[in-house]
Short mmCIF file of C-alpha atoms in Angstrom, two decimals:
data_model
loop_
_atom_site.label_atom_id
_atom_site.label_comp_id
_atom_site.label_asym_id
_atom_site.label_seq_id
_atom_site.Cartn_x
_atom_site.Cartn_y
_atom_site.Cartn_z
CA UNK M 1 174.52 72.54 131.29
CA UNK M 2 173.76 72.35 134.87
CA UNK M 3 175.66 75.57 135.53
CA UNK M 4 173.80 77.34 132.77
CA UNK M 5 170.54 76.04 134.14
CA UNK M 6 171.18 77.43 137.60
CA UNK M 7 171.99 80.96 136.00
CA UNK M 8 168.77 80.96 134.30
CA UNK M 9 166.94 80.27 137.55
CA UNK M 10 168.25 83.24 139.24
CA UNK M 11 165.60 85.89 139.73
CA UNK M 12 165.97 89.49 138.42
CA UNK M 13 165.51 90.78 142.13
CA UNK M 14 165.34 89.13 145.47
CA UNK M 15 165.09 90.58 148.83
CA UNK M 16 163.41 90.14 152.24
CA UNK M 17 160.80 92.79 153.04
CA UNK M 18 158.74 93.43 156.03
CA UNK M 19 155.02 94.11 156.30
CA UNK M 20 154.54 97.05 158.77
CA UNK M 21 151.40 98.99 159.92
CA UNK M 22 151.67 101.18 156.82
CA UNK M 23 151.99 98.15 154.37
CA UNK M 24 154.76 96.84 152.29
CA UNK M 25 157.13 99.23 150.55
CA UNK M 26 158.96 98.26 147.55
CA UNK M 27 162.91 98.46 147.94
CA UNK M 28 164.26 101.45 146.38
CA UNK M 29 166.74 99.54 143.87
CA UNK M 30 163.52 97.68 142.65
CA UNK M 31 161.53 101.06 142.18
CA UNK M 32 164.30 102.62 140.38
CA UNK M 33 164.85 99.58 138.04
CA UNK M 34 161.17 98.90 137.22
CA UNK M 35 159.13 102.03 137.65
CA UNK M 36 158.83 105.55 136.16
CA UNK M 37 157.91 107.77 139.19
CA UNK M 38 155.58 109.92 136.86
CA UNK M 39 153.66 107.05 135.71
CA UNK M 40 150.80 105.16 137.35
CA UNK M 41 151.57 101.32 137.66
CA UNK M 42 148.90 98.65 137.95
CA UNK M 43 149.25 95.16 139.34
CA UNK M 44 147.18 92.10 139.39
CA UNK M 45 147.22 90.65 142.87
CA UNK M 46 146.75 86.81 143.28
CA UNK M 47 146.72 84.81 146.55
CA UNK M 48 146.63 81.01 145.99
CA UNK M 49 144.30 78.96 148.02
CA UNK M 50 147.24 77.73 150.19
CA UNK M 51 147.76 81.39 151.12
CA UNK M 52 151.51 80.89 151.23
CA UNK M 53 152.38 83.64 148.70
CA UNK M 54 151.28 86.86 147.14
CA UNK M 55 151.86 87.29 143.55
CA UNK M 56 151.99 90.74 141.68
CA UNK M 57 151.73 90.82 137.99
CA UNK M 58 152.47 94.01 136.23
CA UNK M 59 149.71 95.12 133.90
CA UNK M 60 149.30 97.20 130.82
CA UNK M 61 146.33 99.75 130.57
CA UNK M 62 144.54 97.30 128.30
CA UNK M 63 145.07 94.38 130.56
CA UNK M 64 143.69 96.49 133.56
CA UNK M 65 140.43 97.10 131.69
CA UNK M 66 139.92 93.47 130.69
CA UNK M 67 140.78 92.05 134.17
CA UNK M 68 138.61 94.74 136.05
CA UNK M 69 135.64 93.94 133.79
CA UNK M 70 136.27 90.14 134.33
CA UNK M 71 136.44 90.48 138.06
CA UNK M 72 133.21 92.69 138.25
CA UNK M 73 131.37 89.97 136.29
CA UNK M 74 132.44 87.39 138.89
CA UNK M 75 131.10 89.26 141.81
CA UNK M 76 127.74 87.83 142.92
CA UNK M 77 124.69 90.01 142.96
CA UNK M 78 123.15 90.82 146.33
CA UNK M 79 119.52 90.14 146.42
CA UNK M 80 117.54 91.71 149.05
CA UNK M 81 114.53 89.96 150.55
CA UNK M 82 111.35 91.95 150.24
CA UNK M 83 110.53 93.66 153.62
CA UNK M 84 107.46 92.62 155.44
CA UNK M 85 105.05 95.76 155.31
CA UNK M 86 104.36 95.28 159.00
CA UNK M 87 107.94 94.98 160.17
CA UNK M 88 109.86 97.88 161.48
CA UNK M 89 113.02 98.91 159.82
CA UNK M 90 115.89 98.75 162.14
CA UNK M 91 117.60 102.18 162.25
CA UNK M 92 121.31 102.02 162.26
CA UNK M 93 123.50 104.92 163.09
CA UNK M 94 126.58 105.51 161.23
CA UNK M 95 129.65 106.45 162.92
CA UNK M 96 130.73 109.98 161.98
CA UNK M 97 133.83 109.86 159.76
CA UNK M 98 136.20 112.55 160.00
CA UNK M 99 139.82 113.22 158.59
CA UNK M 100 142.17 110.51 159.31
CA UNK M 101 145.88 110.13 158.92
CA UNK M 102 147.33 109.31 155.49
CA UNK M 103 150.31 107.17 156.45
CA UNK M 104 151.24 106.25 152.90
CA UNK M 105 151.84 109.98 152.14
CA UNK M 106 153.99 110.75 155.09
CA UNK M 107 156.37 107.76 154.84
CA UNK M 108 157.77 108.18 151.39
CA UNK M 109 161.13 106.90 152.52
CA UNK M 110 161.49 104.15 154.99
CA UNK M 111 163.57 104.48 158.07
CA UNK M 112 164.28 102.57 161.17
CA UNK M 113 162.10 104.55 163.69
CA UNK M 114 158.92 104.65 161.35
CA UNK M 115 156.85 102.07 163.45
CA UNK M 116 157.62 103.66 166.69
CA UNK M 117 156.68 107.24 165.70
CA UNK M 118 153.37 106.18 164.06
CA UNK M 119 151.31 105.94 167.40
CA UNK M 120 152.73 109.36 168.54
CA UNK M 121 151.80 111.05 165.21
CA UNK M 122 148.51 109.31 165.29
CA UNK M 123 147.77 110.80 168.82
CA UNK M 124 148.84 114.27 167.60
CA UNK M 125 146.65 114.03 164.54
CA UNK M 126 143.52 113.51 166.63
CA UNK M 127 144.59 116.37 168.97
CA UNK M 128 144.56 118.59 166.01
CA UNK M 129 140.96 117.32 165.16
CA UNK M 130 139.86 118.34 168.40
CA UNK M 131 137.62 121.50 168.96
CA UNK M 132 138.75 123.65 170.65
CA UNK M 133 142.34 122.89 169.48
CA UNK M 134 144.99 122.63 172.16
CA UNK M 135 147.85 123.52 169.93
CA UNK M 136 150.52 123.20 172.50
CA UNK M 137 149.45 119.79 173.35
CA UNK M 138 149.28 118.75 169.65
CA UNK M 139 152.65 120.14 168.86
CA UNK M 140 154.17 118.68 171.89
CA UNK M 141 153.54 115.26 170.59
CA UNK M 142 155.14 116.04 167.11
CA UNK M 143 158.22 117.54 168.96
CA UNK M 144 158.45 114.40 171.05
CA UNK M 145 158.29 112.11 167.91
CA UNK M 146 161.27 114.15 166.57
CA UNK M 147 163.52 114.27 169.55
CA UNK M 148 163.00 110.88 170.81
CA UNK M 149 164.04 109.05 167.71
CA UNK M 150 167.00 111.01 166.22
CA UNK M 151 170.14 108.92 165.57
CA UNK M 152 173.69 109.48 164.77
CA UNK M 153 173.00 108.87 160.96
CA UNK M 154 172.29 111.90 159.02
CA UNK M 155 170.34 110.06 156.33
CA UNK M 156 167.96 108.46 159.02
CA UNK M 157 167.31 111.83 160.59
CA UNK M 158 166.64 113.38 157.34
CA UNK M 159 163.90 110.91 156.47
CA UNK M 160 162.42 111.30 159.96
CA UNK M 161 162.27 115.06 159.59
CA UNK M 162 160.86 114.75 156.13
CA UNK M 163 158.03 112.24 157.25
CA UNK M 164 157.18 114.67 160.23
CA UNK M 165 157.10 117.62 157.74
CA UNK M 166 154.74 115.64 155.37
CA UNK M 167 152.46 114.99 158.51
CA UNK M 168 152.31 118.51 159.24
CA UNK M 169 151.55 119.60 155.70
CA UNK M 170 148.68 117.22 155.99
CA UNK M 171 147.63 118.79 159.13
CA UNK M 172 147.82 122.26 157.51
CA UNK M 173 145.52 120.89 154.74
CA UNK M 174 142.99 119.08 156.58
CA UNK M 175 142.60 121.54 159.79
CA UNK M 176 143.35 124.89 158.17
CA UNK M 177 146.59 125.54 160.06
CA UNK M 178 148.89 127.48 157.68
CA UNK M 179 150.63 129.11 160.53
CA UNK M 180 152.41 125.86 160.98
CA UNK M 181 154.39 126.69 157.78
CA UNK M 182 156.67 128.96 159.90
CA UNK M 183 157.43 126.17 162.44
CA UNK M 184 158.28 123.79 159.48
CA UNK M 185 160.61 126.32 157.88
CA UNK M 186 162.27 127.17 161.09
CA UNK M 187 162.68 123.84 163.07
CA UNK M 188 162.56 121.15 160.47
CA UNK M 189 163.94 122.48 157.14
CA UNK M 190 167.45 123.40 158.49
CA UNK M 191 167.62 119.98 160.11
CA UNK M 192 167.18 118.01 156.87
CA UNK M 193 170.83 117.22 156.25
CA UNK M 194 170.43 115.61 152.82
CA UNK M 195 170.69 117.70 149.76
CA UNK M 196 167.93 115.77 148.04
CA UNK M 197 165.49 115.58 150.70
CA UNK M 198 166.21 119.21 151.81
CA UNK M 199 165.08 120.23 148.46
CA UNK M 200 161.90 118.12 148.49
CA UNK M 201 161.20 119.50 151.96
CA UNK M 202 161.35 123.01 150.61
CA UNK M 203 159.16 122.11 147.61
CA UNK M 204 156.50 120.78 149.91
CA UNK M 205 156.11 124.04 151.70
CA UNK M 206 156.28 126.04 148.55
CA UNK M 207 153.28 124.12 147.32
CA UNK M 208 151.31 124.42 150.70
CA UNK M 209 152.13 128.19 150.99
CA UNK M 210 150.82 128.74 147.44
CA UNK M 211 147.70 126.85 148.18
CA UNK M 212 146.90 129.07 151.01
CA UNK M 213 148.03 132.14 149.05
CA UNK M 214 150.94 133.04 151.42
CA UNK M 215 152.78 134.66 148.75
CA UNK M 216 155.57 136.24 151.02
CA UNK M 217 156.35 132.82 152.52
CA UNK M 218 156.20 131.14 149.16
CA UNK M 219 158.66 133.84 147.78
CA UNK M 220 161.27 132.98 150.56
CA UNK M 221 160.80 129.29 150.14
CA UNK M 222 161.28 129.54 146.35
CA UNK M 223 164.47 131.64 146.82
CA UNK M 224 165.93 128.76 149.00
CA UNK M 225 164.94 126.24 146.42
CA UNK M 226 166.70 128.25 143.59
CA UNK M 227 169.73 128.75 146.15
CA UNK M 228 169.93 125.06 146.50
CA UNK M 229 169.91 124.61 142.71
CA UNK M 230 172.79 127.15 142.46
CA UNK M 231 174.79 125.00 144.79
CA UNK M 232 175.07 122.22 141.98
CA UNK M 233 178.32 122.24 140.25
CA UNK M 234 177.86 123.07 136.65
CA UNK M 235 178.82 119.55 135.71
CA UNK M 236 175.64 118.27 137.31
CA UNK M 237 173.18 119.85 134.79
CA UNK M 238 171.15 116.69 134.95
CA UNK M 239 170.40 117.30 138.70
CA UNK M 240 169.90 120.99 138.05
CA UNK M 241 167.26 120.37 135.26
CA UNK M 242 165.49 117.72 137.50
CA UNK M 243 165.28 120.15 140.36
CA UNK M 244 163.84 122.89 137.96
CA UNK M 245 161.30 120.25 136.77
CA UNK M 246 160.19 119.61 140.32
CA UNK M 247 159.88 123.18 141.11
CA UNK M 248 157.90 123.86 137.93
CA UNK M 249 155.57 121.11 138.74
CA UNK M 250 154.66 122.62 142.05
CA UNK M 251 153.99 126.15 140.75
CA UNK M 252 152.69 125.90 137.22
CA UNK M 253 148.98 125.46 137.92
CA UNK M 254 148.60 127.85 140.86
CA UNK M 255 148.27 131.57 141.23
CA UNK M 256 151.55 133.31 141.83
CA UNK M 257 152.84 136.66 142.99
CA UNK M 258 154.77 139.03 140.70
CA UNK M 259 157.92 138.49 142.74
CA UNK M 260 157.67 134.76 142.44
CA UNK M 261 157.47 135.15 138.61
CA UNK M 262 160.51 137.36 138.73
CA UNK M 263 162.56 134.89 140.70
CA UNK M 264 161.60 132.04 138.25
CA UNK M 265 162.15 134.01 135.11
CA UNK M 266 165.46 135.32 136.15
CA UNK M 267 166.85 131.97 137.23
CA UNK M 268 165.57 130.05 134.17
CA UNK M 269 166.92 132.49 131.71
CA UNK M 270 170.25 132.44 133.74
CA UNK M 271 170.51 128.68 133.19
CA UNK M 272 169.31 128.99 129.59
CA UNK M 273 172.69 130.59 128.58
CA UNK M 274 175.96 128.89 127.88
CA UNK M 275 174.67 125.27 128.31
CA UNK M 276 174.17 122.46 125.81
CA UNK M 277 171.23 122.73 123.43
CA UNK M 278 169.38 119.89 125.02
CA UNK M 279 169.40 121.81 128.34
CA UNK M 280 168.32 125.00 126.70
CA UNK M 281 165.42 123.21 125.12
CA UNK M 282 164.32 122.01 128.60
CA UNK M 283 164.56 125.59 129.88
CA UNK M 284 162.17 126.54 126.90
CA UNK M 285 159.74 123.93 127.94
CA UNK M 286 159.75 125.19 131.59
CA UNK M 287 159.15 128.68 130.47
CA UNK M 288 156.25 127.64 128.41
CA UNK M 289 154.85 125.41 131.40
CA UNK M 290 154.84 128.68 133.44
CA UNK M 291 153.25 130.67 130.62
CA UNK M 292 156.18 132.88 129.98
CA UNK M 293 155.57 132.57 126.28
CA UNK M 294 157.54 135.53 124.94
CA UNK M 295 160.58 134.51 127.00
CA UNK M 296 160.29 130.98 125.65
CA UNK M 297 160.00 132.17 122.15
CA UNK M 298 162.83 134.47 122.33
CA UNK M 299 165.08 131.74 123.93
CA UNK M 300 164.00 129.27 121.20
CA UNK M 301 164.89 131.66 118.57
CA UNK M 302 168.37 132.28 119.99
CA UNK M 303 168.84 128.43 120.20
CA UNK M 304 167.77 128.10 116.51
CA UNK M 305 170.33 130.84 115.46
CA UNK M 306 173.03 129.26 117.30
CA UNK M 307 172.78 125.86 115.58
CA UNK M 308 175.14 125.11 112.69
CA UNK M 309 173.57 125.49 109.13
CA UNK M 310 173.70 121.67 108.44
CA UNK M 311 171.40 121.02 111.45
CA UNK M 312 168.70 123.51 110.47
#
C-alpha cells in the first residue's frame, strides 16, 4: 500500500529552473508534452501570502473569461479628489518612449551564454537607435557578442547564432535596416550547424525580405529552404511536410514575385507525386493556402482517381 501511495504522489514533471533577466523558460520536454505551439495557452498565476511559491493553473478559454471578469471586479476604483480651482496643476513631463529590445522574441531557445550576451546586444540596440547611426559601432558590438561566446558545442553555437539573427531581424524591422539581410545571410546562416535551426534561420530572413519587398533576396532564401527540404530522406516525409507547412505560413499572406511562385509550385507538385495519400492531401492544402487553386484542384482530382473503388 505504501509503495502504491508513493507512486501516486510522483509528479508528472519535476525539474529545477532558473529565473534570468528575460524571465523563466519552460523546459523543452514539458513544452512538447503539454503545449501545442500553434495554440495560445493561458494560465492563472497565484502567489500565496507566504510568497514561497508560484502556482500556474492551465485555463480553458471559458475559464479565462470568467476569471478575468472576476479580477476586474475586485480592482478598487480610483477616486480623484476635486481640484481646487485656485490651485495650479503640476505639469509632469513624460519620458519619451522609443523602441526597446524584445528579449522574449530573440531567445527562443535557451543556451549557456544567454545572460552574458544580453547587455552587449542591449548596447548594440540603442546604438542602432541613435541618429545619425554609426553602423560600424553598432555592428561591432553584434560581432563581439558572436565571437566572444562561441563554444566547442555545435548546438550551443547554433542557438547563439539564431538568437543574434532574431535580434538583427528586429533591428531591421524597428530601424528600417533591410541591408542587414545580406550580413545575416553571409555571416550567420552558414554558421548555424543544426538542420532544424538552419531552416528556421532561413525562414526568418524569408519573412523579413518579403516584408521589405526584396524579391530577389527572398527568391534566394526560399531556394535554400527548398534545398534543405530536399536533403531529407524520403522516409522523413513528416519532417518534409512540417518544413513545407512552416514555409507556407511565412509566405501565404504576403505579396510574392512570379519567380517565388514558380519555385513553390514546382516543388510542391514534385512532392505531391508518389507519396502516401495523406501527404498528397497536405500538398493540396498547401497549394490552396497559396491560392494556387487550379493546381490544387487538379492534384485533388488525381488523388480521387487513384483511390480504390471501395474507398470512394
